[in-house]
Short mmCIF file of N, CA and C and ligand atoms in Angstrom, two decimals:
data_model
loop_
_atom_site.label_atom_id
_atom_site.label_comp_id
_atom_site.label_asym_id
_atom_site.label_seq_id
_atom_site.Cartn_x
_atom_site.Cartn_y
_atom_site.Cartn_z
N MET A 30 118.63 185.55 120.16
CA MET A 30 118.73 186.92 119.85
C MET A 30 120.16 187.29 119.48
N MET A 31 120.34 188.44 118.91
CA MET A 31 121.70 188.85 118.59
C MET A 31 122.35 189.48 119.79
N VAL A 32 123.68 189.51 119.84
CA VAL A 32 124.38 190.01 120.99
C VAL A 32 124.07 191.56 121.01
N PRO A 33 123.87 192.10 122.23
CA PRO A 33 123.65 193.56 122.34
C PRO A 33 124.86 194.33 121.83
N VAL A 34 124.62 195.41 121.15
CA VAL A 34 125.67 196.16 120.55
C VAL A 34 126.55 196.84 121.66
N ARG A 35 125.81 197.34 122.70
CA ARG A 35 126.57 198.01 123.82
C ARG A 35 126.34 197.25 125.11
N CYS A 36 127.34 197.43 125.97
CA CYS A 36 127.30 196.89 127.32
C CYS A 36 126.14 197.55 128.09
N PHE A 37 125.30 196.78 128.75
CA PHE A 37 124.15 197.32 129.45
C PHE A 37 124.57 198.25 130.58
N THR A 38 125.75 197.99 131.20
CA THR A 38 126.15 198.78 132.36
C THR A 38 126.91 199.99 132.01
N CYS A 39 127.94 199.92 131.17
CA CYS A 39 128.79 201.10 130.93
C CYS A 39 128.60 201.73 129.54
N GLY A 40 127.86 201.06 128.66
CA GLY A 40 127.60 201.61 127.33
C GLY A 40 128.76 201.43 126.31
N ASN A 41 129.76 200.74 126.70
CA ASN A 41 130.91 200.46 125.78
C ASN A 41 130.40 199.57 124.66
N VAL A 42 130.91 199.78 123.45
CA VAL A 42 130.47 198.95 122.32
C VAL A 42 131.16 197.62 122.41
N VAL A 43 130.38 196.54 122.52
CA VAL A 43 130.95 195.19 122.61
C VAL A 43 130.49 194.32 121.47
N GLY A 44 129.51 194.75 120.69
CA GLY A 44 128.96 193.96 119.59
C GLY A 44 129.97 193.58 118.53
N GLU A 45 130.90 194.52 118.35
CA GLU A 45 131.89 194.33 117.25
C GLU A 45 132.84 193.15 117.55
N TYR A 46 132.93 192.74 118.85
CA TYR A 46 133.82 191.69 119.22
C TYR A 46 133.22 190.31 119.21
N TRP A 47 131.87 190.28 119.03
CA TRP A 47 131.17 189.01 119.19
C TRP A 47 131.58 187.90 118.25
N GLU A 48 131.63 188.27 116.96
CA GLU A 48 131.91 187.24 115.94
C GLU A 48 133.28 186.60 116.17
N GLU A 49 134.27 187.47 116.48
CA GLU A 49 135.63 186.93 116.69
C GLU A 49 135.67 186.11 118.01
N PHE A 50 135.00 186.62 119.05
CA PHE A 50 134.92 185.93 120.31
C PHE A 50 134.31 184.54 120.14
N LYS A 51 133.20 184.49 119.41
CA LYS A 51 132.53 183.22 119.16
C LYS A 51 133.38 182.25 118.41
N ALA A 52 134.01 182.79 117.41
CA ALA A 52 134.82 181.92 116.53
C ALA A 52 136.01 181.36 117.30
N ARG A 53 136.58 182.11 118.23
CA ARG A 53 137.80 181.70 118.93
C ARG A 53 137.52 180.97 120.17
N ALA A 54 136.41 181.28 120.88
CA ALA A 54 136.19 180.77 122.20
C ALA A 54 135.19 179.65 122.27
N GLU A 55 134.28 179.54 121.32
CA GLU A 55 133.25 178.55 121.37
C GLU A 55 133.41 177.37 120.47
N THR A 56 134.63 177.14 120.00
CA THR A 56 134.84 176.00 119.16
C THR A 56 134.95 174.70 119.92
N HIS A 57 135.22 174.85 121.25
CA HIS A 57 135.34 173.70 122.15
C HIS A 57 136.50 172.77 121.76
N ASP A 58 137.48 173.29 121.03
CA ASP A 58 138.63 172.49 120.72
C ASP A 58 139.68 172.53 121.77
N GLY A 59 139.44 173.39 122.82
CA GLY A 59 140.38 173.52 123.91
C GLY A 59 141.61 174.32 123.56
N ASP A 60 141.55 175.03 122.45
CA ASP A 60 142.80 175.74 122.10
C ASP A 60 142.88 177.11 122.76
N GLU A 61 141.75 177.77 122.94
CA GLU A 61 141.84 179.09 123.57
C GLU A 61 140.80 179.25 124.67
N ASP A 62 141.29 179.82 125.80
CA ASP A 62 140.39 180.11 126.92
C ASP A 62 139.61 181.33 126.66
N PRO A 63 138.29 181.35 126.86
CA PRO A 63 137.51 182.54 126.61
C PRO A 63 138.04 183.77 127.30
N ALA A 64 138.60 183.64 128.53
CA ALA A 64 139.16 184.78 129.23
C ALA A 64 140.36 185.34 128.49
N ASP A 65 141.15 184.46 127.90
CA ASP A 65 142.34 184.91 127.13
C ASP A 65 141.93 185.65 125.90
N VAL A 66 140.82 185.20 125.24
CA VAL A 66 140.32 185.81 124.06
C VAL A 66 139.80 187.21 124.36
N LEU A 67 139.14 187.38 125.52
CA LEU A 67 138.64 188.68 125.89
C LEU A 67 139.79 189.63 126.24
N ASP A 68 140.80 189.09 126.87
CA ASP A 68 141.98 189.92 127.19
C ASP A 68 142.61 190.37 125.89
N ASP A 69 142.70 189.49 124.87
CA ASP A 69 143.32 189.79 123.63
C ASP A 69 142.53 190.84 122.86
N LEU A 70 141.18 190.76 122.97
CA LEU A 70 140.32 191.73 122.26
C LEU A 70 140.28 193.08 122.96
N GLY A 71 140.80 193.13 124.18
CA GLY A 71 140.80 194.43 124.90
C GLY A 71 139.52 194.65 125.68
N VAL A 72 138.69 193.60 125.91
CA VAL A 72 137.53 193.77 126.73
C VAL A 72 137.94 193.43 128.14
N ASP A 73 138.27 194.45 128.91
CA ASP A 73 138.83 194.22 130.25
C ASP A 73 137.93 194.54 131.42
N ARG A 74 136.80 195.20 131.13
CA ARG A 74 135.86 195.46 132.26
C ARG A 74 134.99 194.25 132.44
N HIS A 75 134.67 193.96 133.76
CA HIS A 75 133.88 192.80 134.07
C HIS A 75 132.48 192.93 133.48
N CYS A 76 131.91 194.15 133.52
CA CYS A 76 130.59 194.32 132.97
C CYS A 76 130.47 194.01 131.52
N CYS A 77 131.53 194.36 130.75
CA CYS A 77 131.55 194.11 129.31
C CYS A 77 131.84 192.63 129.08
N ARG A 78 132.66 192.01 129.84
CA ARG A 78 133.02 190.59 129.65
C ARG A 78 131.79 189.70 129.87
N ARG A 79 130.96 190.06 130.85
CA ARG A 79 129.82 189.24 131.08
C ARG A 79 128.79 189.30 129.92
N MET A 80 128.87 190.41 129.13
CA MET A 80 128.00 190.49 127.98
C MET A 80 128.30 189.39 126.98
N MET A 81 129.60 189.09 126.85
CA MET A 81 130.06 188.07 125.93
C MET A 81 129.92 186.71 126.41
N VAL A 82 130.36 186.45 127.64
CA VAL A 82 130.39 185.03 128.16
C VAL A 82 128.98 184.57 128.45
N SER A 83 128.04 185.48 128.71
CA SER A 83 126.70 185.06 129.12
C SER A 83 125.74 185.07 127.92
N HIS A 84 126.24 185.40 126.74
CA HIS A 84 125.33 185.53 125.61
C HIS A 84 125.16 184.17 124.90
N GLN A 85 123.90 183.94 124.49
CA GLN A 85 123.60 182.73 123.71
C GLN A 85 122.93 183.18 122.41
N ASP A 86 123.50 182.74 121.31
CA ASP A 86 122.94 183.17 119.97
C ASP A 86 121.66 182.38 119.69
N LEU A 87 120.53 183.09 119.75
CA LEU A 87 119.22 182.43 119.48
C LEU A 87 118.61 182.97 118.20
N VAL A 88 119.33 183.77 117.44
CA VAL A 88 118.71 184.45 116.25
C VAL A 88 118.20 183.41 115.30
N ASP A 89 118.89 182.33 115.10
CA ASP A 89 118.44 181.31 114.11
C ASP A 89 117.27 180.49 114.67
N VAL A 90 117.12 180.45 115.99
CA VAL A 90 116.03 179.69 116.56
C VAL A 90 114.75 180.50 116.52
N VAL A 91 114.82 181.81 116.69
CA VAL A 91 113.65 182.63 116.83
C VAL A 91 113.21 183.18 115.45
N SER A 92 114.10 183.34 114.53
CA SER A 92 113.79 184.05 113.29
C SER A 92 112.60 183.48 112.51
N PRO A 93 112.35 182.18 112.52
CA PRO A 93 111.18 181.67 111.77
C PRO A 93 109.85 182.19 112.25
N TYR A 94 109.79 182.72 113.51
CA TYR A 94 108.55 183.09 114.16
C TYR A 94 108.32 184.57 114.08
N GLN A 95 109.25 185.33 113.43
CA GLN A 95 109.04 186.75 113.40
C GLN A 95 108.29 187.21 112.12
ZN1 ZN B 118 130.73 197.40 130.34
#
């Protein structure tokens, strides 16, 4: 599925940060810590940070069945 646009807990918009977060934190090159990326993006609440670190992009897996 796609990343939720808003944080489930506080309603802050977090969807706009997903693409950059994914590009910088999930490359597994060891160049940037996901925590540092979230700090840099200004996502400082724990409830919003968990939206990003716990998300798994399944849109390409599920889309053939819709
Ligand atoms: Zn939040």
